[in-house]
Coordinates of C-alpha atoms and ligand atoms in Angstrom, one line a residue:
X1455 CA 30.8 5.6 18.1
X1456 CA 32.0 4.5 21.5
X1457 CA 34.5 2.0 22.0
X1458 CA 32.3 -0.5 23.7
X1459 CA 29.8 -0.2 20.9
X1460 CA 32.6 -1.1 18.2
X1461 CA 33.3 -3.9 20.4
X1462 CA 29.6 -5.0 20.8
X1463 CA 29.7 -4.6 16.7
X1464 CA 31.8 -7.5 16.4
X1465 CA 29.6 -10.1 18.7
X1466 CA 27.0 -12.2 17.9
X1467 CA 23.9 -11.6 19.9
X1468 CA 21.0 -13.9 20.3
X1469 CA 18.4 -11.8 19.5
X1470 CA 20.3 -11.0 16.1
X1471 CA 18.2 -14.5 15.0
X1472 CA 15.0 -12.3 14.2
X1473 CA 16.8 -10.3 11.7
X1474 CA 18.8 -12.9 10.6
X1475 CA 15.8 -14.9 9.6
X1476 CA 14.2 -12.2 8.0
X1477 CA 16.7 -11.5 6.1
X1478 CA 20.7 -11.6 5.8
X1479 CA 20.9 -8.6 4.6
X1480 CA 19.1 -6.9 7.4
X1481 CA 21.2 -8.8 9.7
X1482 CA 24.4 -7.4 8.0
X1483 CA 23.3 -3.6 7.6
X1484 CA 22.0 -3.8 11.5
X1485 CA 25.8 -4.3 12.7
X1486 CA 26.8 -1.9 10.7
X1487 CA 27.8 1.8 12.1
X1488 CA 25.8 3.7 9.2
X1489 CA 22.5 1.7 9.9
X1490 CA 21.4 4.1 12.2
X1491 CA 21.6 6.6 9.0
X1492 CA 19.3 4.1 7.0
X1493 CA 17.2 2.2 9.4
X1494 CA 13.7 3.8 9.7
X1495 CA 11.7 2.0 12.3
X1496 CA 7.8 1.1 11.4
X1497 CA 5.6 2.2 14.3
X1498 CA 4.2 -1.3 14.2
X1499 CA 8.0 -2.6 15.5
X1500 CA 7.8 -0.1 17.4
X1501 CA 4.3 -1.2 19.1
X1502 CA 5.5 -4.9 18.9
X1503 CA 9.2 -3.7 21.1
X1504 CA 6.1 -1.9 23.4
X1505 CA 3.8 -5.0 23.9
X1506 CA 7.1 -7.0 24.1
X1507 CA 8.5 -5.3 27.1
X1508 CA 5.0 -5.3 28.8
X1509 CA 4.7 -8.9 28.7
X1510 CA 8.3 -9.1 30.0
X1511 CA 7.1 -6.6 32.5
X1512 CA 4.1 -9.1 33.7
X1513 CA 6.3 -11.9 33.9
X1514 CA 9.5 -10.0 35.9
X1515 CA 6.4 -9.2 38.6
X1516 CA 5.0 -12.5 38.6
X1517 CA 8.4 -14.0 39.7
X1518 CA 9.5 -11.4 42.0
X1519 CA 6.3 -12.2 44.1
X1520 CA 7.6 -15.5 45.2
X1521 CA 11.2 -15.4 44.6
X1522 CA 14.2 -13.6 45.2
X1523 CA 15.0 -11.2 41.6
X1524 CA 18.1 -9.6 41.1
X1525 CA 18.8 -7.7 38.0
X1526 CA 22.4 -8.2 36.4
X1527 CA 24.5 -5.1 35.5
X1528 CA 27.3 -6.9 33.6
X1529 CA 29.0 -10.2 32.9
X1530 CA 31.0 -10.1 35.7
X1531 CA 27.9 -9.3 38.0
X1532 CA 25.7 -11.7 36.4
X1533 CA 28.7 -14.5 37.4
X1534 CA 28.6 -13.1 40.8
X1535 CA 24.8 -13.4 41.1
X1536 CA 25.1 -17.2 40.0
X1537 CA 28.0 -17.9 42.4
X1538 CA 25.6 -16.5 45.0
X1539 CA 23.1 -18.7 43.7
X1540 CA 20.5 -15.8 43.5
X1541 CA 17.1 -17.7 42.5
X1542 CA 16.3 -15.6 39.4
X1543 CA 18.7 -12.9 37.5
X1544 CA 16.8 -10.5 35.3
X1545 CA 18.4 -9.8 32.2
X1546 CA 21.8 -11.9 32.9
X1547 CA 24.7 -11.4 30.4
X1548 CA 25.9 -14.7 29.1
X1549 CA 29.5 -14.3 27.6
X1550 CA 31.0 -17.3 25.0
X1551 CA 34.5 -18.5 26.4
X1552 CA 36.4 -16.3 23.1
X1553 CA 33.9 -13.7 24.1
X1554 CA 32.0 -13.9 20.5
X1555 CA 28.9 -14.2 21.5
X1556 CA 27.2 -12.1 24.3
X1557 CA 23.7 -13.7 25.3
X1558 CA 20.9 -11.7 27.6
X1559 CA 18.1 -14.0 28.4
X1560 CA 15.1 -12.8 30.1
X1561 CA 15.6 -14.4 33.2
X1562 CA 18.1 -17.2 34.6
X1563 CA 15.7 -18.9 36.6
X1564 CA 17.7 -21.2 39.5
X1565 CA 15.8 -24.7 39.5
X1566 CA 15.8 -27.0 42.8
X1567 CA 19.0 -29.1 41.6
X1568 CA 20.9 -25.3 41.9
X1569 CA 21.6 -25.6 37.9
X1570 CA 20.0 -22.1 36.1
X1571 CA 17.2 -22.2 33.3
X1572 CA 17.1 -19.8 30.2
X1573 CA 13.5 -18.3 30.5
X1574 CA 12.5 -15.7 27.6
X1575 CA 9.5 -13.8 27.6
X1576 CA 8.1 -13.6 23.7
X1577 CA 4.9 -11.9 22.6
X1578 CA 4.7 -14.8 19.7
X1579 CA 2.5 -17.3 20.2
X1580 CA 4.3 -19.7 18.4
X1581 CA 7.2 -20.9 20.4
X1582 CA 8.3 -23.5 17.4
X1583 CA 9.5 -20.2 15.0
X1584 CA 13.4 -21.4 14.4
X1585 CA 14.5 -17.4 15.5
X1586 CA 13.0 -18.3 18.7
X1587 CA 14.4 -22.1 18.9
X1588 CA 17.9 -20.3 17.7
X1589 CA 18.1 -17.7 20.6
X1590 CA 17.2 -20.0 23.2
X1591 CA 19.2 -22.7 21.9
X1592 CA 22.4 -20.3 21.9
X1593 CA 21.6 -19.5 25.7
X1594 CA 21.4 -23.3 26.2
X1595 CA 25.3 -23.7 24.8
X1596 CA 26.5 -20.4 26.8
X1597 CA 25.0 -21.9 30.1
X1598 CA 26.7 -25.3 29.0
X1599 CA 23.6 -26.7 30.3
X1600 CA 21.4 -29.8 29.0
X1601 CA 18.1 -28.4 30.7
X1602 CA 15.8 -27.0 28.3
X1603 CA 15.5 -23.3 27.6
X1604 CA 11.7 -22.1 28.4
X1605 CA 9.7 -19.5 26.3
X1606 CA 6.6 -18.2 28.0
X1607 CA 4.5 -17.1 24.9
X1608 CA 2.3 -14.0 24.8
X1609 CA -0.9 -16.1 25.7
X1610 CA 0.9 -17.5 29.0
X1611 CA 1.4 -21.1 27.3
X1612 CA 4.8 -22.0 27.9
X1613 CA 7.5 -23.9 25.4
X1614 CA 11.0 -26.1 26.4
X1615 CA 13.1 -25.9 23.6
X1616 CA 15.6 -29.0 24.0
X1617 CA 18.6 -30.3 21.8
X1618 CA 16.3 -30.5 18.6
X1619 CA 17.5 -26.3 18.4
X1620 CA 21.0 -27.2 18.6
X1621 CA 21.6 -27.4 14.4
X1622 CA 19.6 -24.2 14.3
X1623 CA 21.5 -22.5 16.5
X1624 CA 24.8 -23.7 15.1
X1625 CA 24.0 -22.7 11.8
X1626 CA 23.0 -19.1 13.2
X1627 CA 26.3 -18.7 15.0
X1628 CA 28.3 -19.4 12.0
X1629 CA 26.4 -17.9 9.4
X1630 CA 27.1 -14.8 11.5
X1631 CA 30.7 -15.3 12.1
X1632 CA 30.7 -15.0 8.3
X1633 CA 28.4 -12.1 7.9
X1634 CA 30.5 -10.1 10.7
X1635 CA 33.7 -10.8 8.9
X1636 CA 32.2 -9.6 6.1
X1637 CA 33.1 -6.1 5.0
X1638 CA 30.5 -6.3 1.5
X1639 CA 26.8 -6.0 1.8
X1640 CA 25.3 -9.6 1.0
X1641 CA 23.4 -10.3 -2.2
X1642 CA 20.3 -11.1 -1.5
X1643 CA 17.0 -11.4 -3.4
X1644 CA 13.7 -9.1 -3.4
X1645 CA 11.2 -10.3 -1.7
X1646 CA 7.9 -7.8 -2.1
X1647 CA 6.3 -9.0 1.3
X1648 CA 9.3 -9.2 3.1
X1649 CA 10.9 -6.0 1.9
X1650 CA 7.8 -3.8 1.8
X1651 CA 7.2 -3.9 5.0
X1652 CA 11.6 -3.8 5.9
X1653 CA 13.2 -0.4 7.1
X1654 CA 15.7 -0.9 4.6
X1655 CA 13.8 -0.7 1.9
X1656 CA 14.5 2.8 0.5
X1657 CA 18.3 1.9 1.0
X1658 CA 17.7 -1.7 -1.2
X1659 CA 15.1 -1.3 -3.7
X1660 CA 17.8 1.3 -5.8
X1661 CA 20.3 -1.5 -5.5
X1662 CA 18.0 -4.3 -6.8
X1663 CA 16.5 -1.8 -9.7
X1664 CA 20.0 -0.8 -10.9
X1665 CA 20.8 -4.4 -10.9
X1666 CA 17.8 -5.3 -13.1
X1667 CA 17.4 -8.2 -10.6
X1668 CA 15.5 -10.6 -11.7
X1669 CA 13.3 -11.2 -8.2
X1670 CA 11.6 -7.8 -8.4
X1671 CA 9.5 -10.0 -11.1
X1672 CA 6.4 -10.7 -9.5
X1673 CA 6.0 -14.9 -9.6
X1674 CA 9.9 -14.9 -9.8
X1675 CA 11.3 -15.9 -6.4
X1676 CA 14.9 -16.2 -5.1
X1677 CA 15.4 -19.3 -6.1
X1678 CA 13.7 -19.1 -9.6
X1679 CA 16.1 -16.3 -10.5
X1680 CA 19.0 -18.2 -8.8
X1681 CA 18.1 -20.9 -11.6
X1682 CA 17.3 -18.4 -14.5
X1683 CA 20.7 -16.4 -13.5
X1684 CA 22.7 -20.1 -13.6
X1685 CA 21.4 -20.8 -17.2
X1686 CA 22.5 -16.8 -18.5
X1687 CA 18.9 -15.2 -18.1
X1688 CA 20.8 -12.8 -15.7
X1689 CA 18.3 -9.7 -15.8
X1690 CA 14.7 -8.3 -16.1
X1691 CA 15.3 -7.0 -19.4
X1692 CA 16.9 -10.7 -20.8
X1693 CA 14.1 -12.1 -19.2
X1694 CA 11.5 -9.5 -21.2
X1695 CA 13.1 -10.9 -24.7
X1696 CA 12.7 -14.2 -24.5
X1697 CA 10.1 -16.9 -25.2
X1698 CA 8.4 -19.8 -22.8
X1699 CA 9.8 -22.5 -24.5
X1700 CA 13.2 -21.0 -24.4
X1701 CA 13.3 -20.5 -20.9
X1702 CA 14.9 -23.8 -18.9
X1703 CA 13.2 -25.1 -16.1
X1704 CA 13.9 -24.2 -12.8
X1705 CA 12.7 -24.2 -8.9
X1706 CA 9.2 -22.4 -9.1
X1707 CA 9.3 -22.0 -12.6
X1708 CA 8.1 -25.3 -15.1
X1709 CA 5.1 -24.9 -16.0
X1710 CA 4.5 -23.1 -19.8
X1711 CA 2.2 -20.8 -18.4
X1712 CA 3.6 -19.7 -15.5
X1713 CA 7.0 -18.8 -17.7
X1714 CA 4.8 -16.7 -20.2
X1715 CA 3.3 -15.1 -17.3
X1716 CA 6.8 -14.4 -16.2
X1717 CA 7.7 -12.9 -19.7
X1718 CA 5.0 -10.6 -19.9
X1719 CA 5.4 -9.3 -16.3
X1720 CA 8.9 -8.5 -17.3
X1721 CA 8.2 -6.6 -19.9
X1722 CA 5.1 -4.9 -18.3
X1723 CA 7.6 -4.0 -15.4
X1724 CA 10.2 -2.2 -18.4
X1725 CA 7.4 -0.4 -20.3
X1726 CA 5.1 0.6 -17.6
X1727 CA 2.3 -0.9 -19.6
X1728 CA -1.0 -2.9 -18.5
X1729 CA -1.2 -5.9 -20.3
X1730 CA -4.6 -8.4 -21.2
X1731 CA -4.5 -11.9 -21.5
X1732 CA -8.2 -12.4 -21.8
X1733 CA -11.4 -11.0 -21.0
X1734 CA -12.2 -10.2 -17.2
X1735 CA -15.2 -11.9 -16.1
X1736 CA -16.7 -10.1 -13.2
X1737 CA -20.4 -11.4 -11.7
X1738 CA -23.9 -9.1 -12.1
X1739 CA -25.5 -8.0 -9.4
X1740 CA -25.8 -4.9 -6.6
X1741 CA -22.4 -4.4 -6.1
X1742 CA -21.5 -3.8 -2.4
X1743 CA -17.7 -3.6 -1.0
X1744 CA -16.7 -5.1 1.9
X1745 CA -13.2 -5.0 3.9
X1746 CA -12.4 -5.7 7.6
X1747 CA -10.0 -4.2 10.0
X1748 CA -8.2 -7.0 12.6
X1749 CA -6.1 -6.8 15.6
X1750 CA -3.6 -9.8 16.0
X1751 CA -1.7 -8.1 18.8
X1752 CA -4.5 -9.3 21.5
X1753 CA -2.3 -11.4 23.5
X1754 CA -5.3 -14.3 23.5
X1755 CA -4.2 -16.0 20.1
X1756 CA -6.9 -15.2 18.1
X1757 CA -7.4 -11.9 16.0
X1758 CA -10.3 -9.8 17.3
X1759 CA -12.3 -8.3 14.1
X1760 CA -13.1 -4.6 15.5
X1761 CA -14.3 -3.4 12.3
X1762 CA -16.1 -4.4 9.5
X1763 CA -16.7 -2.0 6.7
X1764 CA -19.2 -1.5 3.6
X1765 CA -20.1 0.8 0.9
X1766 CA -23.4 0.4 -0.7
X1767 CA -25.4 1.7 -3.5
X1768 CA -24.2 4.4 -5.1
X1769 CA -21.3 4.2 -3.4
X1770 CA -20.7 7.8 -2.3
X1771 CA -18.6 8.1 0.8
X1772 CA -22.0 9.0 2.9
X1773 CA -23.4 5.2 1.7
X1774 CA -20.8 4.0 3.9
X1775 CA -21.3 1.9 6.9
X1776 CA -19.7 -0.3 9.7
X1777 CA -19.7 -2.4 12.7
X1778 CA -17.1 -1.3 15.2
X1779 CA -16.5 -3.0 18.6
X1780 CA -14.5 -1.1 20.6
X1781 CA -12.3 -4.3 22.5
X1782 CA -11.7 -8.0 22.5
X1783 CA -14.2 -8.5 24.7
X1784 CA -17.0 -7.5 22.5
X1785 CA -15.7 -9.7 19.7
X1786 CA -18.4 -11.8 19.3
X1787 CA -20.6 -8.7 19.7
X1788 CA -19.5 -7.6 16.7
X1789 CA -19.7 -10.6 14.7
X1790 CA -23.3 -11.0 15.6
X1791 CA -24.1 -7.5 14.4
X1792 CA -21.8 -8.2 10.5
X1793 CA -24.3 -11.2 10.4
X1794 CA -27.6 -9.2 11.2
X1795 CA -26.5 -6.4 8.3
X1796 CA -25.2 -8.8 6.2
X1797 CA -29.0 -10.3 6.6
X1798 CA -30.6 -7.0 5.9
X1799 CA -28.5 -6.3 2.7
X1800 CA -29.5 -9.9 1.8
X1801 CA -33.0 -8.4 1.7
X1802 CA -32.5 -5.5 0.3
X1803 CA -30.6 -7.0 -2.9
X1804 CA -31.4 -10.4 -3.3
X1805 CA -28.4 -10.4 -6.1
X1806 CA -26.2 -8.7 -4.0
X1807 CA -22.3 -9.1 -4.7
X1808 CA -20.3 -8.4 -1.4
X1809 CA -16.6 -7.8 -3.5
X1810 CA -13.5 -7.7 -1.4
X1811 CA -9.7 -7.8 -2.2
X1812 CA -7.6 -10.6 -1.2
X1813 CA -9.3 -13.6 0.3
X1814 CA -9.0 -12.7 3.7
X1815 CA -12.3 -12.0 4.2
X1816 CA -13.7 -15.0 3.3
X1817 CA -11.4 -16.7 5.2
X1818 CA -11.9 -14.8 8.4
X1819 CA -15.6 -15.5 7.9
X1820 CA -14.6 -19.0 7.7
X1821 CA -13.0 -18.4 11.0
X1822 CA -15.5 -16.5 13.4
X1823 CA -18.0 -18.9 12.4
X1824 CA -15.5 -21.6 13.9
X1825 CA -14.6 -19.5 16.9
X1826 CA -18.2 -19.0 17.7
X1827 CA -19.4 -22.9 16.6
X1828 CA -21.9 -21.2 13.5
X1829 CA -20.9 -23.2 10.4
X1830 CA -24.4 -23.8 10.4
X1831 CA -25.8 -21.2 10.9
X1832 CA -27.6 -19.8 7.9
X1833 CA -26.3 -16.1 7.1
X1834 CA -22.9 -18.1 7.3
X1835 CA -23.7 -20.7 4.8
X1836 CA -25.3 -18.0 2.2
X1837 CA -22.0 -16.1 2.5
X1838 CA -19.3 -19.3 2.0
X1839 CA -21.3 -20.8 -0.5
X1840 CA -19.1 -21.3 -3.7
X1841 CA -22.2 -19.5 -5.0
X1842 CA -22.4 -16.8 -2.3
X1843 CA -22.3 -13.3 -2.5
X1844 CA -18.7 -13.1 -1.5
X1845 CA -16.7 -12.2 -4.8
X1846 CA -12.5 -11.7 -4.1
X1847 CA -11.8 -8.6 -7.0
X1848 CA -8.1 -9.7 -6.8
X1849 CA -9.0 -12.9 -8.6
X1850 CA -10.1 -11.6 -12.1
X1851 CA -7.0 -9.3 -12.0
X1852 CA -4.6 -12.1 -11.1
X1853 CA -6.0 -14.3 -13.6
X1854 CA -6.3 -12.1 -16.6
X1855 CA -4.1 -8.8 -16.4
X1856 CA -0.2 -8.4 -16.2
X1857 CA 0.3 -5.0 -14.4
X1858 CA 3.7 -2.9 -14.2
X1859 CA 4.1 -3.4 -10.3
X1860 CA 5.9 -5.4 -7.6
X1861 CA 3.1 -6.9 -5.9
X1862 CA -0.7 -7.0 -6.5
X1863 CA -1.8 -5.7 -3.2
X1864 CA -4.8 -3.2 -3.3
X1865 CA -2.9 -0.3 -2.3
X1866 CA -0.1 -1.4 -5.2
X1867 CA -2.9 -1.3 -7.5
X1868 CA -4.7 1.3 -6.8
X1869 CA -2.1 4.2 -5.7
X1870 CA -0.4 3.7 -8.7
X1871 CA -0.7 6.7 -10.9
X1872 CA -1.0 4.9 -14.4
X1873 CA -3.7 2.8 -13.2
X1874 CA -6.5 3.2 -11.0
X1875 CA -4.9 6.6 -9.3
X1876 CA -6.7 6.6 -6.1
X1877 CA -5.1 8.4 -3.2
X1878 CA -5.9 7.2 0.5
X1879 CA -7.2 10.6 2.4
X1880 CA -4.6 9.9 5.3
X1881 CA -1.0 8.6 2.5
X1882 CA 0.3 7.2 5.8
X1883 CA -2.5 4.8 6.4
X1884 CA -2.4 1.2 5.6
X1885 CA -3.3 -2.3 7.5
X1886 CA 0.2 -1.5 10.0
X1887 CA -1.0 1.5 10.5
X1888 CA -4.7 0.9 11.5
X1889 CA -3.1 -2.1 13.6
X1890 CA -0.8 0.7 15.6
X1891 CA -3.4 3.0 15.8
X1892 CA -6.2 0.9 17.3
X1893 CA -3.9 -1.0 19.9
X1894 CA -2.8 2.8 20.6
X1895 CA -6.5 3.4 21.1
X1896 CA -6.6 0.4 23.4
X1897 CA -4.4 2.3 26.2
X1898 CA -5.8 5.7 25.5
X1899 CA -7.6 7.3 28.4
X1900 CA -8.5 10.7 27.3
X1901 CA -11.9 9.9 25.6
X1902 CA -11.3 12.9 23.2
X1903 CA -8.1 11.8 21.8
X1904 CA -9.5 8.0 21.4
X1905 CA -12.6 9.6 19.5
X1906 CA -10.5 11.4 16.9
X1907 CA -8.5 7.9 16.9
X1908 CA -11.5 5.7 16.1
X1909 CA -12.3 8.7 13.6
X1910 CA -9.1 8.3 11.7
X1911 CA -9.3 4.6 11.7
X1912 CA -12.8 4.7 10.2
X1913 CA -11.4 7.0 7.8
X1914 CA -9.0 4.6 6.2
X1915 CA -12.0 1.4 6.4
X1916 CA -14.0 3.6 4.3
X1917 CA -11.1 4.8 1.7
X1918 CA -10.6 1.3 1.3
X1919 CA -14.0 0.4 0.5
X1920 CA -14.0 3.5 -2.2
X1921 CA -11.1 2.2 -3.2
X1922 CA -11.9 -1.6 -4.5
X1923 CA -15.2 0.7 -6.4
X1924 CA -12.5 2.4 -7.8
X1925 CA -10.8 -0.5 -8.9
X1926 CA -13.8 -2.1 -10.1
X1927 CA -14.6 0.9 -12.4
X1928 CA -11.6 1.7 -13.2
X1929 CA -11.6 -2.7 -14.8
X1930 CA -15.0 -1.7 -16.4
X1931 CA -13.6 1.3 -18.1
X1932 CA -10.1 -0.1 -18.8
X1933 CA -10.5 -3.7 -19.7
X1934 CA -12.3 -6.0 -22.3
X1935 CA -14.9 -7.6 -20.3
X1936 CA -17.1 -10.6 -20.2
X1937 CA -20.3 -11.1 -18.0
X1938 CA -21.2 -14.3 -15.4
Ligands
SF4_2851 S1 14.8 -4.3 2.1 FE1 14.7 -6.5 1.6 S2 16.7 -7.1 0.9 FE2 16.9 -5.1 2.0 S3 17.4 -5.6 4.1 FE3 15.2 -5.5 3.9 S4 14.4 -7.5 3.5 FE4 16.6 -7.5 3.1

């Protein structure tokens, strides 16, 4: 390690906030000199930093085609530029008077009254997250200035952010202070959503296993196992021996049932066992599946649907089929075309069951038909009727089974070993995945390369669809069952 990077170590930067709000722990491991050891960066950050520095791109060539840019080299230079009065300074370094906190916004942006502007480029479109409010805010109080910091948002909206950041940002700066001082790794929680999807995750999840921690319980959040820790229910196998009524109310955790349910998904997570609560109820009919692959990296605000996936009758991997729209721009394209098969399955089997995991399909439904004014429009209505076709397989599961795992996601489910055993045909596909890969597809020129792309992404739509059959045979051989 260089000296200037065991220096830079011990500052607080700005940006820090994302990770900070993410997590403290991630914020801690960042700074420290082993994380490059442990750190394993998803392509989708990767994709993100990409689209991020693009949009920075746009906006640095924007500004330089009416006004004088320089870009800053160092404080001192940066000092220099703003003693010269230069009218916008790319990348400026900000440096706190005890030299704590070193602050690179965007752009300095020198406004008519000769004072500068914090202006930050972000690909978010939601300029109100506090890690944004924090980072801005903490340019604000290195500037010394009362003039509000400006985020230009991915969709070219912009945002002031004003005093109403300046708790944020105070918290942030010493809530750091304390995590840089800090020579232990903070205790933290598990968090399945958040630390799935974390490059740390193969460094923590050991940690939180050895530890018995109580939040790898799925339904148990932070705060619930703060509470259950406080009152001596301090591990996962405590937990697994006690009874509803003994447990003591805490945050997240009151009602009867849901303690029961806590129980028994503590002691399904010890013995590896599936465990039945009632009957599962799924609905007859001609059982199609049904899953959708969305972009939200378009830049516009909303998510363009470029593919929407089936598997029909008897469900062997040729019976597959899809609607694929090859950009944005053919969005509602593509959405016209899911309606017009989703008519023609509606003929074919007039008891057809469209099942899908998660409700995220019904709720993008929900949402193209908004976007393109069709709420009442009749395919539309047959598919969000309460009575509809559309039929969420997560449901059943979450209401009736306890399962040895983490999380209840599809691929949790089903690539699990004991239970429904089915392996994706590419292991390192999933929803990230299929969102780098088609935004990689996006940019690609050589037509070859973006057939083999759209190949491998069609691939993984259609493993997906096999896989909720699988899941839903895998119930009827499994399960006690009950017919609606
Ligand atoms: S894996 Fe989880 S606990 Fe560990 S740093 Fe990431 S988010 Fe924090």
């Amino acid at each position: 390690m260089t000296e200037k990077s065991k220096v830079a170590l011990q500052q607080i930067n700005p940006s820090d906030a994302v990770p900070w709000k993410f997590c403290r722990r991630r914020v801690w491991l960042d700074k420290q000199s082993t994380s490059d050891e442990l750190l394993h960066i998803s392509e989708l950050n990767q994709l993100i930093v990409e689209l991020g520095l693009q949009h920075e791109q746009r906006i640095l060539e924007q500004l330089a085609s009416s006004k004088q840019v320089v870009e800053a080299q160092s404080v001192e230079h940066t000092q220099t530029l703003m003693g010269e009065k230069t009218e916008v300074i790319y990348q400026g370094q900000l440096l706190s008077p005890d030299e704590s906190i070193l602050g690179m916004p965007d752009f300095l942006v020198l406004t008519p009254k000769g004072e500068y502007q914090p202006v930050d480029a972000k690909l978010s479109l939601d300029g109100q997250k506090e890690e944004i409010k924090v980072q801005l805010g903490v340019y604000r109080q290195l500037l010394q200035t009362e003039l509000p910091g400006v985020v230009i948002l991915g969709n070219g909206d912009q945002v002031e952010i004003g005093d109403e950041a300046r708790a944020s940002s105070n918290k942030f700066i010493e809530d750091m202070g304390i995590l840089l001082q800090s020579t232990e790794m903070p205790d933290v929680r598990y968090s399945h959503s958040r630390c799935k999807s974390c490059p740390y995750y193969s460094h923590c999840r050991p940690i939180f296993e050895r530890k018995g921690d109580l939040s790898m319980v799925y339904g148990i959040q932070g705060r619930a196992a703060d509470g259950l820790e406080a009152n001596g229910v301090s591990n996962i196998k405590t937990l697994a021996e006690m009874s509803a009524s003994q447990l003591p109310d805490v945050p997240y955790l009151k009602k009867k049932e849901k303690k029961a349910r806590a129980i028994l998904q503590a002691q399904s997570y010890l013995s590896g066992e599936a465990i039945q609560c009632q009957a599962i109820r799924l609905p007859e009919g001609t059982w199609c599946h049904f899953d959708i692959e969305d972009n939200p990296l378009t830049g516009t605000g909303g998510k363009h649907v470029y593919l929407w996936g089936f598997l029909l009758p008897p469900y062997s991997k040729e019976n597959y089929e899809a609607v694929w729209t090859d950009s944005e721009e053919k969005d509602e394209e593509g959405w016209l075309a899911f309606l017009a098969l989703i008519e023609r399955y509606r003929q074919a089997y007039p008891d057809l069951i469209l099942a899908h995991y998660s409700n995220h399909e019904r709720a993008t439904i929900k949402h193209y038909a908004e976007r393109y004014a069709m709420t009442e429009n009749d395919t539309v209505c047959y598919l969000l009727d309460e009575n509809g076709p559309l039929f969420d397989l997560q449901k059943p599961i979450l209401d009736n089974l306890v399962l040895p795992l983490l999380g209840y996601g599809l691929k949790d489910i089903c690539k699990h070993k004991e239970l429904v055993n089915f392996q994706w045909d590419d292991d390192d596909s999933g929803s990230e995945w299929s969102i780098v890969l088609f935004n990689r597809f996006l940019s690609e020129g050589d037509p070859e390369t973006k057939r083999n792309m759209k190949k491998s992404i069609l691939q993984y739509n259609q493993d997906d669809v096999v896989a909720t059959r699988r899941l839903e045979e895998w119930l009827r051989q499994t399960f006690k069952m009950e017919s609606i």
